[in-house]
């Protein structure tokens, strides 16, 4: 079952960045633009984790978590995000019930790694390797290894991400722009032809299974497993 994460940040760009990476890894993402909205969502939802910006208008991240713990009695783990990296704020965040504290700017891979550590510690995910089987492909999501009928594919990080995104959404058509946004993120300044190059390389590595990635002319690509 997919884990649910509530992202609380008043910057839409930051929420989108985090959502893009978490969705790619199979998480279900909820969003709130401030503490008030987050509290309303928490009354209806019980997320498996919260990623909370500290400096927000009206209700800051610290106050949000204090109210969540005290009044709503929600014990979901919390990772604080902040531009303030002083020791006093870190200690305060941990004392009021935060599980980790990350200073902006940060790389999304660091956030994902810290989330996994916390989920393991709180026993919210199994300790064994997560394997996703899609058609003749198997994805080891922790080892980031893809195999086709037992043959390991020598994929780069971007190729792995691209192939897994298409495979887990089999039948769904993605435009080149959507794939760029999902895999390279919205700040990537390169050409959409980058997607074509990566698709071509993945197909070469899939060999006789290259037909799994289909071109939808004038739109983009999709992953299709023959019935």
mmCIF file with all atom_site columns, C-alpha atoms in Angstrom:
data_model
loop_
_atom_site.group_PDB
_atom_site.id
_atom_site.type_symbol
_atom_site.label_atom_id
_atom_site.label_alt_id
_atom_site.label_comp_id
_atom_site.label_asym_id
_atom_site.label_entity_id
_atom_site.label_seq_id
_atom_site.pdbx_PDB_ins_code
_atom_site.Cartn_x
_atom_site.Cartn_y
_atom_site.Cartn_z
_atom_site.occupancy
_atom_site.B_iso_or_equiv
_atom_site.pdbx_formal_charge
_atom_site.auth_seq_id
_atom_site.auth_comp_id
_atom_site.auth_asym_id
_atom_site.auth_atom_id
_atom_site.pdbx_PDB_model_num
ATOM 1   C CA . UNK A 1 1   ? 0.000  0.000   0.000   1.00 0.00 ? 1   UNK A CA 1
ATOM 2   C CA . UNK A 1 2   ? 1.327  3.477   -0.866  1.00 0.00 ? 2   UNK A CA 1
ATOM 3   C CA . UNK A 1 3   ? 2.293  5.767   1.984   1.00 0.00 ? 3   UNK A CA 1
ATOM 4   C CA . UNK A 1 4   ? 0.567  9.132   2.273   1.00 0.00 ? 4   UNK A CA 1
ATOM 5   C CA . UNK A 1 5   ? 2.608  12.307  2.823   1.00 0.00 ? 5   UNK A CA 1
ATOM 6   C CA . UNK A 1 6   ? 1.259  15.790  3.627   1.00 0.00 ? 6   UNK A CA 1
ATOM 7   C CA . UNK A 1 7   ? 3.473  18.582  2.245   1.00 0.00 ? 7   UNK A CA 1
ATOM 8   C CA . UNK A 1 8   ? 2.969  21.888  4.071   1.00 0.00 ? 8   UNK A CA 1
ATOM 9   C CA . UNK A 1 9   ? 4.749  24.882  2.540   1.00 0.00 ? 9   UNK A CA 1
ATOM 10  C CA . UNK A 1 10  ? 3.626  28.362  1.508   1.00 0.00 ? 10  UNK A CA 1
ATOM 11  C CA . UNK A 1 11  ? 5.835  28.233  -1.603  1.00 0.00 ? 11  UNK A CA 1
ATOM 12  C CA . UNK A 1 12  ? 4.021  26.513  -4.460  1.00 0.00 ? 12  UNK A CA 1
ATOM 13  C CA . UNK A 1 13  ? 7.295  25.865  -6.297  1.00 0.00 ? 13  UNK A CA 1
ATOM 14  C CA . UNK A 1 14  ? 8.704  23.987  -3.293  1.00 0.00 ? 14  UNK A CA 1
ATOM 15  C CA . UNK A 1 15  ? 5.537  21.914  -2.901  1.00 0.00 ? 15  UNK A CA 1
ATOM 16  C CA . UNK A 1 16  ? 5.665  21.002  -6.586  1.00 0.00 ? 16  UNK A CA 1
ATOM 17  C CA . UNK A 1 17  ? 9.339  20.000  -6.394  1.00 0.00 ? 17  UNK A CA 1
ATOM 18  C CA . UNK A 1 18  ? 8.761  17.726  -3.402  1.00 0.00 ? 18  UNK A CA 1
ATOM 19  C CA . UNK A 1 19  ? 5.545  16.293  -4.897  1.00 0.00 ? 19  UNK A CA 1
ATOM 20  C CA . UNK A 1 20  ? 7.305  15.471  -8.168  1.00 0.00 ? 20  UNK A CA 1
ATOM 21  C CA . UNK A 1 21  ? 10.017 13.416  -6.502  1.00 0.00 ? 21  UNK A CA 1
ATOM 22  C CA . UNK A 1 22  ? 7.744  11.727  -3.963  1.00 0.00 ? 22  UNK A CA 1
ATOM 23  C CA . UNK A 1 23  ? 5.117  10.771  -6.544  1.00 0.00 ? 23  UNK A CA 1
ATOM 24  C CA . UNK A 1 24  ? 7.837  9.249   -8.700  1.00 0.00 ? 24  UNK A CA 1
ATOM 25  C CA . UNK A 1 25  ? 8.804  7.024   -5.755  1.00 0.00 ? 25  UNK A CA 1
ATOM 26  C CA . UNK A 1 26  ? 5.231  5.830   -5.272  1.00 0.00 ? 26  UNK A CA 1
ATOM 27  C CA . UNK A 1 27  ? 4.083  8.087   -2.415  1.00 0.00 ? 27  UNK A CA 1
ATOM 28  C CA . UNK A 1 28  ? 0.605  9.627   -2.323  1.00 0.00 ? 28  UNK A CA 1
ATOM 29  C CA . UNK A 1 29  ? 0.981  13.379  -1.822  1.00 0.00 ? 29  UNK A CA 1
ATOM 30  C CA . UNK A 1 30  ? -1.392 15.779  -0.109  1.00 0.00 ? 30  UNK A CA 1
ATOM 31  C CA . UNK A 1 31  ? -0.671 19.507  0.032   1.00 0.00 ? 31  UNK A CA 1
ATOM 32  C CA . UNK A 1 32  ? -1.424 22.517  2.224   1.00 0.00 ? 32  UNK A CA 1
ATOM 33  C CA . UNK A 1 33  ? -0.227 26.073  1.629   1.00 0.00 ? 33  UNK A CA 1
ATOM 34  C CA . UNK A 1 34  ? -0.268 27.108  5.299   1.00 0.00 ? 34  UNK A CA 1
ATOM 35  C CA . UNK A 1 35  ? -0.852 25.863  8.845   1.00 0.00 ? 35  UNK A CA 1
ATOM 36  C CA . UNK A 1 36  ? -4.586 26.567  8.826   1.00 0.00 ? 36  UNK A CA 1
ATOM 37  C CA . UNK A 1 37  ? -5.138 24.498  5.711   1.00 0.00 ? 37  UNK A CA 1
ATOM 38  C CA . UNK A 1 38  ? -2.921 21.743  7.088   1.00 0.00 ? 38  UNK A CA 1
ATOM 39  C CA . UNK A 1 39  ? -4.955 21.503  10.303  1.00 0.00 ? 39  UNK A CA 1
ATOM 40  C CA . UNK A 1 40  ? -8.174 21.224  8.286   1.00 0.00 ? 40  UNK A CA 1
ATOM 41  C CA . UNK A 1 41  ? -6.662 18.431  6.189   1.00 0.00 ? 41  UNK A CA 1
ATOM 42  C CA . UNK A 1 42  ? -5.434 16.661  9.322   1.00 0.00 ? 42  UNK A CA 1
ATOM 43  C CA . UNK A 1 43  ? -8.981 16.580  10.718  1.00 0.00 ? 43  UNK A CA 1
ATOM 44  C CA . UNK A 1 44  ? -9.990 14.480  7.696   1.00 0.00 ? 44  UNK A CA 1
ATOM 45  C CA . UNK A 1 45  ? -6.753 12.672  6.842   1.00 0.00 ? 45  UNK A CA 1
ATOM 46  C CA . UNK A 1 46  ? -4.167 10.792  8.861   1.00 0.00 ? 46  UNK A CA 1
ATOM 47  C CA . UNK A 1 47  ? -1.008 10.957  6.732   1.00 0.00 ? 47  UNK A CA 1
ATOM 48  C CA . UNK A 1 48  ? 1.907  8.623   7.294   1.00 0.00 ? 48  UNK A CA 1
ATOM 49  C CA . UNK A 1 49  ? 4.288  11.595  7.390   1.00 0.00 ? 49  UNK A CA 1
ATOM 50  C CA . UNK A 1 50  ? 4.305  15.391  7.251   1.00 0.00 ? 50  UNK A CA 1
ATOM 51  C CA . UNK A 1 51  ? 6.951  17.539  5.551   1.00 0.00 ? 51  UNK A CA 1
ATOM 52  C CA . UNK A 1 52  ? 6.529  20.967  7.125   1.00 0.00 ? 52  UNK A CA 1
ATOM 53  C CA . UNK A 1 53  ? 8.072  24.327  6.333   1.00 0.00 ? 53  UNK A CA 1
ATOM 54  C CA . UNK A 1 54  ? 8.869  26.238  9.528   1.00 0.00 ? 54  UNK A CA 1
ATOM 55  C CA . UNK A 1 55  ? 8.449  29.838  8.343   1.00 0.00 ? 55  UNK A CA 1
ATOM 56  C CA . UNK A 1 56  ? 4.857  30.252  7.163   1.00 0.00 ? 56  UNK A CA 1
ATOM 57  C CA . UNK A 1 57  ? 2.304  33.042  7.664   1.00 0.00 ? 57  UNK A CA 1
ATOM 58  C CA . UNK A 1 58  ? -0.460 32.795  10.308  1.00 0.00 ? 58  UNK A CA 1
ATOM 59  C CA . UNK A 1 59  ? 0.557  29.447  11.825  1.00 0.00 ? 59  UNK A CA 1
ATOM 60  C CA . UNK A 1 60  ? 4.236  28.537  11.588  1.00 0.00 ? 60  UNK A CA 1
ATOM 61  C CA . UNK A 1 61  ? 5.467  24.967  11.291  1.00 0.00 ? 61  UNK A CA 1
ATOM 62  C CA . UNK A 1 62  ? 6.366  24.618  14.958  1.00 0.00 ? 62  UNK A CA 1
ATOM 63  C CA . UNK A 1 63  ? 2.915  25.745  16.109  1.00 0.00 ? 63  UNK A CA 1
ATOM 64  C CA . UNK A 1 64  ? 1.239  23.471  13.574  1.00 0.00 ? 64  UNK A CA 1
ATOM 65  C CA . UNK A 1 65  ? 3.039  20.397  14.881  1.00 0.00 ? 65  UNK A CA 1
ATOM 66  C CA . UNK A 1 66  ? 2.399  21.335  18.532  1.00 0.00 ? 66  UNK A CA 1
ATOM 67  C CA . UNK A 1 67  ? -1.342 21.608  17.842  1.00 0.00 ? 67  UNK A CA 1
ATOM 68  C CA . UNK A 1 68  ? -1.330 18.419  15.798  1.00 0.00 ? 68  UNK A CA 1
ATOM 69  C CA . UNK A 1 69  ? 0.305  16.493  18.625  1.00 0.00 ? 69  UNK A CA 1
ATOM 70  C CA . UNK A 1 70  ? -1.604 18.078  21.516  1.00 0.00 ? 70  UNK A CA 1
ATOM 71  C CA . UNK A 1 71  ? -5.128 18.595  20.209  1.00 0.00 ? 71  UNK A CA 1
ATOM 72  C CA . UNK A 1 72  ? -5.531 16.227  17.274  1.00 0.00 ? 72  UNK A CA 1
ATOM 73  C CA . UNK A 1 73  ? -3.472 13.462  18.903  1.00 0.00 ? 73  UNK A CA 1
ATOM 74  C CA . UNK A 1 74  ? -1.775 12.616  15.605  1.00 0.00 ? 74  UNK A CA 1
ATOM 75  C CA . UNK A 1 75  ? 1.596  10.916  16.004  1.00 0.00 ? 75  UNK A CA 1
ATOM 76  C CA . UNK A 1 76  ? 2.671  10.803  12.346  1.00 0.00 ? 76  UNK A CA 1
ATOM 77  C CA . UNK A 1 77  ? 6.402  11.543  11.930  1.00 0.00 ? 77  UNK A CA 1
ATOM 78  C CA . UNK A 1 78  ? 7.405  15.049  10.861  1.00 0.00 ? 78  UNK A CA 1
ATOM 79  C CA . UNK A 1 79  ? 10.336 16.404  8.879   1.00 0.00 ? 79  UNK A CA 1
ATOM 80  C CA . UNK A 1 80  ? 10.824 20.161  9.242   1.00 0.00 ? 80  UNK A CA 1
ATOM 81  C CA . UNK A 1 81  ? 12.129 22.199  6.315   1.00 0.00 ? 81  UNK A CA 1
ATOM 82  C CA . UNK A 1 82  ? 13.591 25.638  6.917   1.00 0.00 ? 82  UNK A CA 1
ATOM 83  C CA . UNK A 1 83  ? 15.954 28.280  5.615   1.00 0.00 ? 83  UNK A CA 1
ATOM 84  C CA . UNK A 1 84  ? 17.130 28.808  9.205   1.00 0.00 ? 84  UNK A CA 1
ATOM 85  C CA . UNK A 1 85  ? 19.907 26.416  10.106  1.00 0.00 ? 85  UNK A CA 1
ATOM 86  C CA . UNK A 1 86  ? 20.841 27.595  13.598  1.00 0.00 ? 86  UNK A CA 1
ATOM 87  C CA . UNK A 1 87  ? 21.170 25.011  16.352  1.00 0.00 ? 87  UNK A CA 1
ATOM 88  C CA . UNK A 1 88  ? 18.508 26.605  18.574  1.00 0.00 ? 88  UNK A CA 1
ATOM 89  C CA . UNK A 1 89  ? 15.771 26.124  15.953  1.00 0.00 ? 89  UNK A CA 1
ATOM 90  C CA . UNK A 1 90  ? 16.859 22.550  15.264  1.00 0.00 ? 90  UNK A CA 1
ATOM 91  C CA . UNK A 1 91  ? 16.656 21.687  18.955  1.00 0.00 ? 91  UNK A CA 1
ATOM 92  C CA . UNK A 1 92  ? 13.249 23.349  19.276  1.00 0.00 ? 92  UNK A CA 1
ATOM 93  C CA . UNK A 1 93  ? 11.918 21.465  16.270  1.00 0.00 ? 93  UNK A CA 1
ATOM 94  C CA . UNK A 1 94  ? 13.036 18.123  17.637  1.00 0.00 ? 94  UNK A CA 1
ATOM 95  C CA . UNK A 1 95  ? 11.767 18.873  21.148  1.00 0.00 ? 95  UNK A CA 1
ATOM 96  C CA . UNK A 1 96  ? 8.218  19.662  20.014  1.00 0.00 ? 96  UNK A CA 1
ATOM 97  C CA . UNK A 1 97  ? 7.913  16.384  18.155  1.00 0.00 ? 97  UNK A CA 1
ATOM 98  C CA . UNK A 1 98  ? 9.824  16.666  14.910  1.00 0.00 ? 98  UNK A CA 1
ATOM 99  C CA . UNK A 1 99  ? 11.685 13.584  13.699  1.00 0.00 ? 99  UNK A CA 1
ATOM 100 C CA . UNK A 1 100 ? 14.201 15.362  11.462  1.00 0.00 ? 100 UNK A CA 1
ATOM 101 C CA . UNK A 1 101 ? 15.196 18.840  10.347  1.00 0.00 ? 101 UNK A CA 1
ATOM 102 C CA . UNK A 1 102 ? 16.470 19.726  6.871   1.00 0.00 ? 102 UNK A CA 1
ATOM 103 C CA . UNK A 1 103 ? 17.885 23.129  5.944   1.00 0.00 ? 103 UNK A CA 1
ATOM 104 C CA . UNK A 1 104 ? 17.015 24.657  2.560   1.00 0.00 ? 104 UNK A CA 1
ATOM 105 C CA . UNK A 1 105 ? 18.325 24.413  -0.092  1.00 0.00 ? 105 UNK A CA 1
ATOM 106 C CA . UNK A 1 106 ? 18.502 20.619  -0.129  1.00 0.00 ? 106 UNK A CA 1
ATOM 107 C CA . UNK A 1 107 ? 18.578 17.873  -2.731  1.00 0.00 ? 107 UNK A CA 1
ATOM 108 C CA . UNK A 1 108 ? 15.377 15.806  -3.003  1.00 0.00 ? 108 UNK A CA 1
ATOM 109 C CA . UNK A 1 109 ? 17.413 12.584  -2.788  1.00 0.00 ? 109 UNK A CA 1
ATOM 110 C CA . UNK A 1 110 ? 18.491 13.627  0.731   1.00 0.00 ? 110 UNK A CA 1
ATOM 111 C CA . UNK A 1 111 ? 14.851 14.137  1.724   1.00 0.00 ? 111 UNK A CA 1
ATOM 112 C CA . UNK A 1 112 ? 13.864 10.734  0.310   1.00 0.00 ? 112 UNK A CA 1
ATOM 113 C CA . UNK A 1 113 ? 16.715 9.022   2.169   1.00 0.00 ? 113 UNK A CA 1
ATOM 114 C CA . UNK A 1 114 ? 15.761 10.632  5.473   1.00 0.00 ? 114 UNK A CA 1
ATOM 115 C CA . UNK A 1 115 ? 12.108 9.744   4.957   1.00 0.00 ? 115 UNK A CA 1
ATOM 116 C CA . UNK A 1 116 ? 13.002 6.110   4.423   1.00 0.00 ? 116 UNK A CA 1
ATOM 117 C CA . UNK A 1 117 ? 15.101 6.032   7.590   1.00 0.00 ? 117 UNK A CA 1
ATOM 118 C CA . UNK A 1 118 ? 12.202 7.433   9.608   1.00 0.00 ? 118 UNK A CA 1
ATOM 119 C CA . UNK A 1 119 ? 9.664  5.067   8.060   1.00 0.00 ? 119 UNK A CA 1
ATOM 120 C CA . UNK A 1 120 ? 11.882 2.113   8.917   1.00 0.00 ? 120 UNK A CA 1
ATOM 121 C CA . UNK A 1 121 ? 12.349 3.326   12.457  1.00 0.00 ? 121 UNK A CA 1
ATOM 122 C CA . UNK A 1 122 ? 8.606  3.782   12.930  1.00 0.00 ? 122 UNK A CA 1
ATOM 123 C CA . UNK A 1 123 ? 7.853  0.433   11.245  1.00 0.00 ? 123 UNK A CA 1
ATOM 124 C CA . UNK A 1 124 ? 5.594  2.028   8.658   1.00 0.00 ? 124 UNK A CA 1
ATOM 125 C CA . UNK A 1 125 ? 7.230  0.101   5.822   1.00 0.00 ? 125 UNK A CA 1
ATOM 126 C CA . UNK A 1 126 ? 8.554  -3.420  5.666   1.00 0.00 ? 126 UNK A CA 1
ATOM 127 C CA . UNK A 1 127 ? 12.287 -3.929  5.990   1.00 0.00 ? 127 UNK A CA 1
ATOM 128 C CA . UNK A 1 128 ? 12.533 -6.115  2.908   1.00 0.00 ? 128 UNK A CA 1
ATOM 129 C CA . UNK A 1 129 ? 13.348 -4.863  -0.572  1.00 0.00 ? 129 UNK A CA 1
ATOM 130 C CA . UNK A 1 130 ? 10.459 -3.261  -2.448  1.00 0.00 ? 130 UNK A CA 1
ATOM 131 C CA . UNK A 1 131 ? 9.969  -5.036  -5.772  1.00 0.00 ? 131 UNK A CA 1
ATOM 132 C CA . UNK A 1 132 ? 7.528  -3.873  -8.425  1.00 0.00 ? 132 UNK A CA 1
ATOM 133 C CA . UNK A 1 133 ? 6.682  -6.343  -11.199 1.00 0.00 ? 133 UNK A CA 1
ATOM 134 C CA . UNK A 1 134 ? 5.172  -4.787  -14.333 1.00 0.00 ? 134 UNK A CA 1
ATOM 135 C CA . UNK A 1 135 ? 4.776  -7.056  -17.350 1.00 0.00 ? 135 UNK A CA 1
ATOM 136 C CA . UNK A 1 136 ? 8.144  -8.757  -18.015 1.00 0.00 ? 136 UNK A CA 1
ATOM 137 C CA . UNK A 1 137 ? 9.955  -6.053  -16.020 1.00 0.00 ? 137 UNK A CA 1
ATOM 138 C CA . UNK A 1 138 ? 10.911 -6.072  -12.367 1.00 0.00 ? 138 UNK A CA 1
ATOM 139 C CA . UNK A 1 139 ? 12.038 -2.975  -10.461 1.00 0.00 ? 139 UNK A CA 1
ATOM 140 C CA . UNK A 1 140 ? 14.050 -3.127  -7.248  1.00 0.00 ? 140 UNK A CA 1
ATOM 141 C CA . UNK A 1 141 ? 13.074 0.304   -5.934  1.00 0.00 ? 141 UNK A CA 1
ATOM 142 C CA . UNK A 1 142 ? 15.702 0.421   -3.205  1.00 0.00 ? 142 UNK A CA 1
ATOM 143 C CA . UNK A 1 143 ? 18.598 -0.930  -5.195  1.00 0.00 ? 143 UNK A CA 1
ATOM 144 C CA . UNK A 1 144 ? 17.331 0.967   -8.262  1.00 0.00 ? 144 UNK A CA 1
ATOM 145 C CA . UNK A 1 145 ? 17.814 -2.099  -10.449 1.00 0.00 ? 145 UNK A CA 1
ATOM 146 C CA . UNK A 1 146 ? 15.568 -3.011  -13.367 1.00 0.00 ? 146 UNK A CA 1
ATOM 147 C CA . UNK A 1 147 ? 15.495 -6.461  -14.943 1.00 0.00 ? 147 UNK A CA 1
ATOM 148 C CA . UNK A 1 148 ? 13.609 -7.893  -17.911 1.00 0.00 ? 148 UNK A CA 1
ATOM 149 C CA . UNK A 1 149 ? 12.898 -11.621 -17.648 1.00 0.00 ? 149 UNK A CA 1
ATOM 150 C CA . UNK A 1 150 ? 15.830 -11.894 -15.244 1.00 0.00 ? 150 UNK A CA 1
ATOM 151 C CA . UNK A 1 151 ? 18.297 -9.915  -17.367 1.00 0.00 ? 151 UNK A CA 1
ATOM 152 C CA . UNK A 1 152 ? 19.608 -6.817  -15.623 1.00 0.00 ? 152 UNK A CA 1
ATOM 153 C CA . UNK A 1 153 ? 19.314 -3.590  -17.578 1.00 0.00 ? 153 UNK A CA 1
ATOM 154 C CA . UNK A 1 154 ? 22.317 -1.264  -17.438 1.00 0.00 ? 154 UNK A CA 1
ATOM 155 C CA . UNK A 1 155 ? 20.303 1.909   -16.917 1.00 0.00 ? 155 UNK A CA 1
ATOM 156 C CA . UNK A 1 156 ? 21.443 5.349   -15.876 1.00 0.00 ? 156 UNK A CA 1
ATOM 157 C CA . UNK A 1 157 ? 19.552 7.068   -13.059 1.00 0.00 ? 157 UNK A CA 1
ATOM 158 C CA . UNK A 1 158 ? 17.422 9.103   -15.461 1.00 0.00 ? 158 UNK A CA 1
ATOM 159 C CA . UNK A 1 159 ? 16.732 6.038   -17.638 1.00 0.00 ? 159 UNK A CA 1
ATOM 160 C CA . UNK A 1 160 ? 15.609 4.052   -14.589 1.00 0.00 ? 160 UNK A CA 1
ATOM 161 C CA . UNK A 1 161 ? 13.317 6.873   -13.457 1.00 0.00 ? 161 UNK A CA 1
ATOM 162 C CA . UNK A 1 162 ? 11.876 7.341   -16.940 1.00 0.00 ? 162 UNK A CA 1
ATOM 163 C CA . UNK A 1 163 ? 11.225 3.651   -17.537 1.00 0.00 ? 163 UNK A CA 1
ATOM 164 C CA . UNK A 1 164 ? 9.657  3.164   -14.096 1.00 0.00 ? 164 UNK A CA 1
ATOM 165 C CA . UNK A 1 165 ? 7.419  6.209   -14.473 1.00 0.00 ? 165 UNK A CA 1
ATOM 166 C CA . UNK A 1 166 ? 6.084  4.944   -17.800 1.00 0.00 ? 166 UNK A CA 1
ATOM 167 C CA . UNK A 1 167 ? 5.749  1.343   -16.590 1.00 0.00 ? 167 UNK A CA 1
ATOM 168 C CA . UNK A 1 168 ? 3.883  2.091   -13.359 1.00 0.00 ? 168 UNK A CA 1
ATOM 169 C CA . UNK A 1 169 ? 1.452  4.230   -15.376 1.00 0.00 ? 169 UNK A CA 1
ATOM 170 C CA . UNK A 1 170 ? 0.998  1.657   -18.136 1.00 0.00 ? 170 UNK A CA 1
ATOM 171 C CA . UNK A 1 171 ? -1.491 2.736   -20.758 1.00 0.00 ? 171 UNK A CA 1
ATOM 172 C CA . UNK A 1 172 ? -1.186 6.418   -19.828 1.00 0.00 ? 172 UNK A CA 1
ATOM 173 C CA . UNK A 1 173 ? 0.166  8.737   -22.519 1.00 0.00 ? 173 UNK A CA 1
ATOM 174 C CA . UNK A 1 174 ? 2.779  11.292  -21.399 1.00 0.00 ? 174 UNK A CA 1
ATOM 175 C CA . UNK A 1 175 ? 3.822  14.273  -23.457 1.00 0.00 ? 175 UNK A CA 1
ATOM 176 C CA . UNK A 1 176 ? 7.530  15.048  -23.703 1.00 0.00 ? 176 UNK A CA 1
ATOM 177 C CA . UNK A 1 177 ? 6.912  18.118  -21.571 1.00 0.00 ? 177 UNK A CA 1
ATOM 178 C CA . UNK A 1 178 ? 5.272  16.057  -18.831 1.00 0.00 ? 178 UNK A CA 1
ATOM 179 C CA . UNK A 1 179 ? 8.165  13.603  -18.822 1.00 0.00 ? 179 UNK A CA 1
ATOM 180 C CA . UNK A 1 180 ? 10.669 16.456  -18.600 1.00 0.00 ? 180 UNK A CA 1
ATOM 181 C CA . UNK A 1 181 ? 8.721  17.926  -15.685 1.00 0.00 ? 181 UNK A CA 1
ATOM 182 C CA . UNK A 1 182 ? 8.523  14.594  -13.857 1.00 0.00 ? 182 UNK A CA 1
ATOM 183 C CA . UNK A 1 183 ? 12.064 13.333  -14.410 1.00 0.00 ? 183 UNK A CA 1
ATOM 184 C CA . UNK A 1 184 ? 14.182 16.442  -14.977 1.00 0.00 ? 184 UNK A CA 1
ATOM 185 C CA . UNK A 1 185 ? 11.901 18.819  -12.954 1.00 0.00 ? 185 UNK A CA 1
ATOM 186 C CA . UNK A 1 186 ? 10.422 22.107  -14.097 1.00 0.00 ? 186 UNK A CA 1
ATOM 187 C CA . UNK A 1 187 ? 13.694 24.070  -13.927 1.00 0.00 ? 187 UNK A CA 1
ATOM 188 C CA . UNK A 1 188 ? 15.439 21.964  -16.575 1.00 0.00 ? 188 UNK A CA 1
ATOM 189 C CA . UNK A 1 189 ? 16.460 24.220  -19.455 1.00 0.00 ? 189 UNK A CA 1
ATOM 190 C CA . UNK A 1 190 ? 17.235 21.543  -22.049 1.00 0.00 ? 190 UNK A CA 1
ATOM 191 C CA . UNK A 1 191 ? 15.283 20.497  -25.131 1.00 0.00 ? 191 UNK A CA 1
ATOM 192 C CA . UNK A 1 192 ? 12.354 18.055  -25.185 1.00 0.00 ? 192 UNK A CA 1
ATOM 193 C CA . UNK A 1 193 ? 14.512 16.011  -27.567 1.00 0.00 ? 193 UNK A CA 1
ATOM 194 C CA . UNK A 1 194 ? 16.361 14.883  -24.447 1.00 0.00 ? 194 UNK A CA 1
ATOM 195 C CA . UNK A 1 195 ? 13.352 12.647  -23.787 1.00 0.00 ? 195 UNK A CA 1
ATOM 196 C CA . UNK A 1 196 ? 13.562 11.140  -27.279 1.00 0.00 ? 196 UNK A CA 1
ATOM 197 C CA . UNK A 1 197 ? 17.253 10.371  -26.800 1.00 0.00 ? 197 UNK A CA 1
ATOM 198 C CA . UNK A 1 198 ? 16.638 8.615   -23.498 1.00 0.00 ? 198 UNK A CA 1
ATOM 199 C CA . UNK A 1 199 ? 13.697 6.633   -24.881 1.00 0.00 ? 199 UNK A CA 1
ATOM 200 C CA . UNK A 1 200 ? 15.832 5.488   -27.810 1.00 0.00 ? 200 UNK A CA 1
ATOM 201 C CA . UNK A 1 201 ? 18.582 4.319   -25.455 1.00 0.00 ? 201 UNK A CA 1
ATOM 202 C CA . UNK A 1 202 ? 16.145 2.493   -23.175 1.00 0.00 ? 202 UNK A CA 1
ATOM 203 C CA . UNK A 1 203 ? 14.615 0.693   -26.158 1.00 0.00 ? 203 UNK A CA 1
ATOM 204 C CA . UNK A 1 204 ? 18.068 -0.448  -27.272 1.00 0.00 ? 204 UNK A CA 1
ATOM 205 C CA . UNK A 1 205 ? 18.692 -1.873  -23.803 1.00 0.00 ? 205 UNK A CA 1
ATOM 206 C CA . UNK A 1 206 ? 15.275 -3.567  -23.718 1.00 0.00 ? 206 UNK A CA 1
ATOM 207 C CA . UNK A 1 207 ? 16.182 -5.318  -27.020 1.00 0.00 ? 207 UNK A CA 1
ATOM 208 C CA . UNK A 1 208 ? 13.314 -7.620  -28.029 1.00 0.00 ? 208 UNK A CA 1
ATOM 209 C CA . UNK A 1 209 ? 11.077 -5.923  -25.443 1.00 0.00 ? 209 UNK A CA 1
ATOM 210 C CA . UNK A 1 210 ? 11.539 -2.433  -26.936 1.00 0.00 ? 210 UNK A CA 1
ATOM 211 C CA . UNK A 1 211 ? 7.907  -2.514  -28.111 1.00 0.00 ? 211 UNK A CA 1
ATOM 212 C CA . UNK A 1 212 ? 6.803  -2.027  -24.484 1.00 0.00 ? 212 UNK A CA 1
ATOM 213 C CA . UNK A 1 213 ? 7.459  1.702   -24.928 1.00 0.00 ? 213 UNK A CA 1
ATOM 214 C CA . UNK A 1 214 ? 5.153  2.939   -27.648 1.00 0.00 ? 214 UNK A CA 1
ATOM 215 C CA . UNK A 1 215 ? 5.327  6.237   -29.501 1.00 0.00 ? 215 UNK A CA 1
ATOM 216 C CA . UNK A 1 216 ? 2.038  8.119   -29.641 1.00 0.00 ? 216 UNK A CA 1
ATOM 217 C CA . UNK A 1 217 ? 2.601  10.283  -32.686 1.00 0.00 ? 217 UNK A CA 1
ATOM 218 C CA . UNK A 1 218 ? 2.183  13.999  -32.152 1.00 0.00 ? 218 UNK A CA 1
ATOM 219 C CA . UNK A 1 219 ? 1.880  13.547  -28.377 1.00 0.00 ? 219 UNK A CA 1
ATOM 220 C CA . UNK A 1 220 ? 4.583  11.522  -26.646 1.00 0.00 ? 220 UNK A CA 1
ATOM 221 C CA . UNK A 1 221 ? 5.027  8.031   -25.212 1.00 0.00 ? 221 UNK A CA 1
ATOM 222 C CA . UNK A 1 222 ? 3.272  5.328   -23.236 1.00 0.00 ? 222 UNK A CA 1
ATOM 223 C CA . UNK A 1 223 ? 4.090  1.908   -21.778 1.00 0.00 ? 223 UNK A CA 1
ATOM 224 C CA . UNK A 1 224 ? 1.873  -0.926  -22.965 1.00 0.00 ? 224 UNK A CA 1
ATOM 225 C CA . UNK A 1 225 ? 1.989  -4.618  -22.009 1.00 0.00 ? 225 UNK A CA 1
ATOM 226 C CA . UNK A 1 226 ? 0.414  -6.858  -24.689 1.00 0.00 ? 226 UNK A CA 1
ATOM 227 C CA . UNK A 1 227 ? -2.497 -8.924  -23.381 1.00 0.00 ? 227 UNK A CA 1
#
